[in-house]
Short mmCIF file of C-alpha atoms in Angstrom, two decimals:
data_model
loop_
_atom_site.label_atom_id
_atom_site.label_comp_id
_atom_site.label_asym_id
_atom_site.label_seq_id
_atom_site.Cartn_x
_atom_site.Cartn_y
_atom_site.Cartn_z
CA UNK A 108 4.04 -6.42 -52.96
CA UNK A 109 3.59 -9.89 -54.46
CA UNK A 110 0.14 -10.68 -54.63
CA UNK A 111 0.60 -14.30 -53.46
CA UNK A 112 2.15 -12.72 -50.19
CA UNK A 113 -0.72 -11.05 -49.32
CA UNK A 114 -2.96 -13.90 -47.91
CA UNK A 115 -0.19 -15.30 -46.11
CA UNK A 116 0.61 -11.98 -44.48
CA UNK A 117 -3.16 -11.09 -43.69
CA UNK A 118 -2.90 -14.39 -41.70
CA UNK A 119 0.14 -13.62 -39.80
CA UNK A 120 -1.52 -10.32 -38.63
CA UNK A 121 -4.49 -12.10 -37.54
CA UNK A 122 -2.85 -14.70 -35.80
CA UNK A 123 -0.17 -12.27 -33.92
CA UNK A 124 -3.23 -10.00 -33.30
CA UNK A 125 -5.04 -13.31 -31.89
CA UNK A 126 -2.37 -14.26 -29.86
CA UNK A 127 -1.57 -10.95 -28.23
CA UNK A 128 -5.30 -10.46 -27.54
CA UNK A 129 -5.52 -13.76 -26.13
CA UNK A 130 -2.57 -13.04 -23.60
CA UNK A 131 -3.87 -9.60 -22.81
CA UNK A 132 -7.07 -11.11 -21.64
CA UNK A 133 -5.52 -13.94 -19.64
CA UNK A 134 -6.01 -13.70 -16.00
CA UNK A 135 -2.66 -14.56 -15.10
CA UNK A 136 -0.31 -11.57 -15.76
CA UNK A 137 2.71 -12.57 -18.46
CA UNK A 138 6.25 -12.67 -17.15
CA UNK A 139 6.93 -9.70 -19.76
CA UNK A 140 4.12 -7.56 -18.30
CA UNK A 141 5.21 -8.33 -14.80
CA UNK A 142 8.96 -7.46 -15.83
CA UNK A 143 7.60 -4.25 -17.54
CA UNK A 144 5.52 -3.27 -14.50
CA UNK A 145 8.08 -4.02 -11.78
CA UNK A 146 11.20 -2.23 -13.43
CA UNK A 147 12.38 -0.62 -10.31
CA UNK A 148 13.02 -4.12 -8.59
CA UNK A 149 16.75 -5.33 -9.62
CA UNK A 150 16.72 -8.50 -7.62
CA UNK A 151 15.95 -11.94 -7.70
CA UNK A 152 12.73 -13.03 -8.99
CA UNK A 153 10.41 -16.09 -9.13
CA UNK A 154 10.22 -17.77 -12.44
CA UNK A 155 7.36 -15.96 -13.56
CA UNK A 156 9.06 -12.73 -13.13
CA UNK A 157 7.58 -11.80 -9.57
CA UNK A 158 9.56 -9.87 -7.41
CA UNK A 159 11.40 -12.01 -4.82
CA UNK A 160 12.49 -10.04 -1.78
CA UNK A 161 15.03 -12.23 0.38
CA UNK A 162 13.74 -14.40 3.46
CA UNK A 163 16.26 -12.15 5.79
CA UNK A 164 14.24 -9.18 4.67
CA UNK A 165 11.09 -10.54 5.13
CA UNK A 166 12.16 -11.85 8.51
CA UNK A 167 13.43 -8.59 9.33
CA UNK A 168 10.48 -6.94 8.61
CA UNK A 169 8.36 -8.28 11.06
CA UNK A 170 9.73 -5.95 13.55
CA UNK A 171 8.91 -2.76 11.21
CA UNK A 172 5.96 -0.64 12.36
CA UNK A 173 3.64 1.31 10.09
CA UNK A 174 4.87 4.45 11.02
CA UNK A 175 8.55 3.50 9.82
CA UNK A 176 7.29 1.92 6.75
CA UNK A 177 5.04 5.01 5.87
CA UNK A 178 7.77 7.53 6.42
CA UNK A 179 9.99 5.85 4.22
CA UNK A 180 7.52 5.46 1.45
CA UNK A 181 5.92 8.69 1.93
CA UNK A 182 9.32 10.26 1.30
CA UNK A 183 9.76 8.32 -1.94
CA UNK A 184 6.50 9.26 -3.18
CA UNK A 185 4.16 6.42 -2.28
CA UNK A 186 1.41 8.09 -0.60
CA UNK A 187 -1.01 5.41 -0.86
CA UNK A 188 0.32 2.08 0.52
CA UNK A 189 -1.72 2.10 3.85
CA UNK A 190 -4.63 0.49 4.31
CA UNK A 191 -7.08 0.16 7.73
CA UNK A 192 -10.27 -0.67 9.12
CA UNK A 193 -9.94 -4.52 9.10
CA UNK A 194 -11.54 -7.41 10.78
CA UNK A 195 -8.58 -9.53 11.92
CA UNK A 196 -7.93 -13.50 12.73
CA UNK A 197 -4.92 -13.77 15.23
CA UNK A 198 -4.78 -9.86 16.04
CA UNK A 199 -1.66 -9.87 18.04
CA UNK A 200 0.29 -11.39 15.17
CA UNK A 201 2.05 -9.83 12.58
CA UNK A 202 1.46 -10.88 8.96
CA UNK A 203 4.45 -10.68 6.74
CA UNK A 204 4.98 -12.00 3.02
CA UNK A 205 5.18 -11.13 -0.53
CA UNK A 206 1.99 -10.43 -2.26
CA UNK A 207 0.18 -12.80 -4.80
CA UNK A 208 -2.89 -10.92 -6.01
CA UNK A 209 -6.35 -11.72 -7.19
CA UNK A 210 -8.93 -9.50 -8.49
CA UNK A 211 -12.80 -10.33 -8.76
CA UNK A 212 -15.38 -8.37 -10.36
CA UNK A 213 -19.26 -8.84 -10.01
CA UNK A 214 -20.33 -11.68 -12.10
CA UNK A 215 -21.55 -11.30 -15.84
CA UNK A 216 -22.70 -14.40 -17.51
CA UNK A 217 -20.71 -14.40 -20.62
CA UNK A 218 -17.36 -13.18 -19.55
CA UNK A 219 -17.80 -15.80 -16.63
CA UNK A 220 -18.40 -18.50 -18.79
CA UNK A 221 -15.64 -17.69 -21.25
CA UNK A 222 -13.08 -17.41 -18.47
CA UNK A 223 -14.41 -20.68 -16.77
CA UNK A 224 -14.24 -22.45 -20.37
CA UNK A 225 -10.72 -21.57 -20.94
CA UNK A 226 -10.01 -22.78 -17.53
CA UNK A 227 -11.39 -25.79 -17.84
CA UNK A 228 -9.66 -26.61 -20.75
CA UNK A 229 -6.47 -26.21 -18.97
CA UNK A 230 -7.86 -28.72 -16.34
CA UNK A 231 -8.83 -26.28 -13.69
CA UNK A 232 -11.74 -26.09 -11.65
CA UNK A 233 -13.52 -23.13 -9.36
CA UNK A 234 -12.00 -20.00 -10.10
CA UNK A 235 -11.59 -19.14 -6.54
CA UNK A 236 -9.05 -21.63 -6.20
CA UNK A 237 -6.91 -20.63 -9.41
CA UNK A 238 -5.07 -17.68 -7.21
CA UNK A 239 -4.30 -20.26 -4.42
CA UNK A 240 -1.88 -22.62 -6.94
CA UNK A 241 0.29 -19.74 -7.61
CA UNK A 242 1.18 -19.47 -3.94
CA UNK A 243 4.50 -20.68 -2.49
CA UNK A 244 5.94 -20.59 1.17
CA UNK A 245 6.41 -16.75 2.55
CA UNK A 246 3.31 -15.69 0.15
CA UNK A 247 0.33 -13.28 1.28
CA UNK A 248 -2.81 -13.84 -0.61
CA UNK A 249 -3.93 -10.33 -1.62
CA UNK A 250 -7.41 -10.50 -2.76
CA UNK A 251 -9.80 -7.42 -4.14
CA UNK A 252 -13.42 -8.96 -3.51
CA UNK A 253 -14.80 -5.76 -4.16
CA UNK A 254 -16.37 -5.52 -0.48
CA UNK A 255 -19.30 -8.07 -1.16
CA UNK A 256 -20.92 -9.43 1.82
CA UNK A 257 -23.89 -11.28 1.40
CA UNK A 258 -23.41 -14.12 -0.99
CA UNK A 259 -19.80 -12.67 -1.01
CA UNK A 260 -17.46 -15.43 0.30
CA UNK A 261 -14.71 -17.12 -1.93
CA UNK A 262 -12.75 -18.22 1.31
CA UNK A 263 -13.95 -20.61 3.63
CA UNK A 264 -12.07 -23.09 5.90
CA UNK A 265 -11.25 -25.55 3.10
CA UNK A 266 -9.56 -22.68 0.76
CA UNK A 267 -8.30 -21.24 3.96
CA UNK A 268 -6.31 -24.44 4.85
CA UNK A 269 -5.09 -24.68 1.10
CA UNK A 270 -3.65 -21.29 1.40
CA UNK A 271 -2.05 -22.11 4.83
CA UNK A 272 -0.68 -25.29 3.67
CA UNK A 273 0.93 -23.65 0.50
CA UNK A 274 2.28 -20.36 1.94
CA UNK A 275 2.16 -20.76 5.84
CA UNK A 276 0.50 -17.46 5.91
CA UNK A 277 -2.95 -15.59 5.74
CA UNK A 278 -4.53 -13.47 3.71
CA UNK A 279 -5.62 -9.82 3.05
CA UNK A 280 -9.02 -9.84 1.73
CA UNK A 281 -11.75 -7.32 0.85
CA UNK A 282 -14.68 -9.05 0.95
CA UNK A 283 -16.20 -11.56 3.25
CA UNK A 284 -14.82 -14.61 4.76
CA UNK A 285 -17.15 -17.60 5.98
CA UNK A 286 -16.55 -20.66 8.24
CA UNK A 287 -14.74 -18.07 10.91
CA UNK A 288 -14.59 -20.60 13.49
CA UNK A 289 -12.54 -22.94 11.39
CA UNK A 290 -10.36 -20.02 10.08
CA UNK A 291 -9.46 -19.32 13.59
CA UNK A 292 -8.34 -22.96 14.20
CA UNK A 293 -5.36 -22.34 11.78
CA UNK A 294 -3.17 -21.06 14.44
CA UNK A 295 -0.81 -19.54 11.84
CA UNK A 296 -3.33 -18.01 9.80
CA UNK A 297 -3.05 -14.19 10.47
CA UNK A 298 -5.64 -12.62 8.25
CA UNK A 299 -6.93 -9.21 7.71
CA UNK A 300 -10.82 -9.13 6.10
CA UNK A 301 -13.64 -6.93 5.69
CA UNK A 302 -16.29 -8.85 6.86
CA UNK A 303 -17.90 -12.41 8.01
CA UNK A 304 -20.96 -13.84 6.38
CA UNK A 305 -22.21 -17.86 6.27
CA UNK A 306 -23.05 -17.53 2.64
CA UNK A 307 -20.59 -18.32 -0.03
CA UNK A 308 -20.27 -17.20 -3.82
CA UNK A 309 -21.87 -17.97 -6.80
CA UNK A 310 -24.53 -19.65 -5.23
CA UNK A 311 -27.12 -21.44 -7.72
CA UNK A 312 -29.08 -18.97 -9.82
CA UNK A 313 -26.93 -16.03 -8.53
CA UNK A 314 -23.35 -15.47 -10.40
CA UNK A 315 -22.13 -12.77 -8.20
CA UNK A 316 -18.41 -13.12 -8.59
CA UNK A 317 -15.65 -13.85 -11.38
CA UNK A 318 -11.91 -13.81 -11.24
CA UNK A 319 -10.19 -11.53 -13.85
CA UNK A 320 -6.83 -11.13 -12.55
CA UNK A 321 -3.94 -12.96 -10.99
CA UNK A 322 -0.78 -11.14 -10.18
CA UNK A 323 -2.04 -8.22 -11.91
CA UNK A 324 -2.05 -4.71 -10.15
CA UNK A 325 -5.31 -4.59 -8.06
CA UNK A 326 -6.95 -2.36 -5.76
CA UNK A 327 -7.22 -3.01 -1.97
CA UNK A 328 -9.00 -0.25 -0.19
CA UNK A 329 -7.04 3.02 -1.61
CA UNK A 330 -4.03 1.34 -1.99
CA UNK A 331 -2.57 -0.12 -5.63
CA UNK A 332 -0.93 -3.45 -4.71
CA UNK A 333 1.54 -5.17 -7.26
CA UNK A 334 2.43 -8.98 -7.02
CA UNK A 335 5.75 -8.96 -4.96
CA UNK A 336 4.88 -6.27 -2.93
CA UNK A 337 6.07 -7.01 0.57
CA UNK A 338 2.90 -7.32 3.28
CA UNK A 339 3.25 -5.81 6.67
CA UNK A 340 0.01 -6.83 8.36
CA UNK A 341 -0.15 -5.33 12.35
CA UNK A 342 -1.90 -3.46 14.68
CA UNK A 343 -5.07 -3.53 12.86
CA UNK A 344 -3.59 -2.19 9.62
CA UNK A 345 -1.85 -3.16 6.42
CA UNK A 346 1.07 -1.63 4.54
CA UNK A 347 2.01 -2.60 1.41
CA UNK A 348 5.81 -2.20 0.59
CA UNK A 349 7.00 -1.89 -3.07
CA UNK A 350 10.02 -4.31 -3.22
CA UNK A 351 12.31 -2.17 -4.10
CA UNK A 352 11.70 -0.27 -1.13
CA UNK A 353 11.77 -2.96 1.59
CA UNK A 354 15.22 -2.83 2.25
CA UNK A 355 15.33 0.85 2.88
CA UNK A 356 12.12 0.14 5.23
CA UNK A 357 14.02 -2.73 7.04
CA UNK A 358 17.24 -0.74 7.44
CA UNK A 359 15.58 2.99 8.55
CA UNK A 360 13.25 0.64 11.14
CA UNK A 361 16.38 -1.01 12.74
CA UNK A 362 18.13 2.56 12.80
CA UNK A 363 15.14 4.23 14.30
CA UNK A 364 14.76 1.35 16.84
CA UNK A 365 18.50 1.79 18.16
CA UNK A 366 18.39 5.49 18.46
CA UNK A 367 15.21 5.04 20.58
CA UNK A 368 16.81 2.50 22.68
CA UNK A 369 19.59 5.04 23.06
CA UNK A 370 17.78 8.08 23.46
CA UNK A 371 15.44 6.78 26.10
CA UNK A 372 18.61 5.24 28.05
CA UNK A 373 20.37 8.56 28.05
CA UNK A 374 17.28 10.45 29.41
CA UNK A 375 16.50 7.94 32.21
CA UNK A 376 20.14 8.47 33.29
CA UNK A 377 20.30 12.06 33.13
CA UNK A 378 23.00 12.61 30.35
CA UNK A 379 20.44 14.24 27.99
CA UNK A 380 17.18 16.05 28.50
CA UNK A 381 14.26 14.94 26.41
CA UNK A 382 14.66 18.19 24.30
CA UNK A 383 18.05 16.91 23.36
CA UNK A 384 17.00 13.53 21.92
CA UNK A 385 13.74 14.81 20.33
CA UNK A 386 15.49 17.04 17.73
CA UNK A 387 18.16 16.81 15.49
CA UNK A 388 21.13 15.16 17.44
CA UNK A 389 24.52 17.34 18.15
CA UNK A 390 27.46 16.20 17.05
CA UNK A 391 28.54 14.82 20.33
CA UNK A 392 25.46 13.01 20.77
CA UNK A 393 25.63 11.38 17.34
CA UNK A 394 29.55 10.25 18.36
CA UNK A 395 28.11 8.96 21.59
CA UNK A 396 25.69 6.97 19.84
CA UNK A 397 28.34 5.08 17.84
CA UNK A 398 30.30 4.38 21.05
CA UNK A 399 26.88 2.97 22.37
CA UNK A 400 26.58 0.84 19.55
CA UNK A 401 29.77 -0.54 19.67
CA UNK A 402 29.80 -1.24 23.40
CA UNK A 403 26.36 -2.89 23.28
CA UNK A 404 26.66 -5.08 19.89
CA UNK A 405 25.84 -8.23 20.86
CA UNK A 406 23.14 -7.10 23.07
CA UNK A 407 20.85 -5.34 21.08
CA UNK A 408 17.95 -6.50 19.04
CA UNK A 409 19.29 -5.74 15.85
CA UNK A 410 21.88 -8.31 13.84
CA UNK A 411 25.22 -7.73 14.89
CA UNK A 412 26.05 -7.78 10.99
CA UNK A 413 23.53 -4.84 10.30
CA UNK A 414 24.89 -2.96 13.14
CA UNK A 415 28.24 -3.27 11.69
CA UNK A 416 26.98 -1.88 8.44
CA UNK A 417 25.28 1.15 10.07
CA UNK A 418 28.67 1.79 11.85
CA UNK A 419 30.38 1.32 8.38
CA UNK A 420 28.12 4.30 6.93
CA UNK A 421 28.35 6.48 9.55
CA UNK A 422 30.71 9.80 8.94
CA UNK A 423 30.79 10.84 12.82
#
């Protein structure tokens, strides 16, 4: 090798090492890493690479139950997508949206300062609002706050108002929130959180939290959540549905809903016994179900277009 090229080559190696290192430790995931980790998703994406499940599927997901979502995900090998044991704001409402993830860890002065200094150089302020800046309408803010209680809250009524304004949705937050009265005043802020405490994070002399990831894989209880997952929060629990399974979950739910309606109606009318319905259906029952779908297509709680799709794919 030409001896004159050695210093140049050394500088290039150092530059690429430094660039890759900086990219690797940045709080927000790179588009390349997002595409790499969500390769199963073949649909539309946001500009940063986050999977964008359609608004239609998001709306239809609101009628899906955890049992229906769990059955599809479990059958596909996704056995740890369900988290329970939450306190809830607006417990009678359903929370559905696309996940934006944030990961906090216990504070450490040197790392916190490095992260904070970089953020300030980019014009950012408190770390707890950095993930909020990423939100768009239809998102759900999903944060691993490592369950911290006293001195833990990074969300109070001010941050909650910002979240709600940007997303129109609530949160799934594995930690403590504050200003609970103010949070309850936000009518659509359906939220799942671990605890409530009136204190706040990083009080003077107590650096206890720092933000280490935005839209990177994060842990919520026993679930690994990825940005772009569809969040389904209802009935005291939350399911996190990988985007490539969202359509299958919704369609399966709609079919189950229709079959239940048909089965219950026929049992009440004395056409079939519970034993006939509560097992694999005979071909004559399946044919009856298809006829029933056609007859009631304008009356059923599933969009007409979806029923027509179901009928097209049936082989009986």
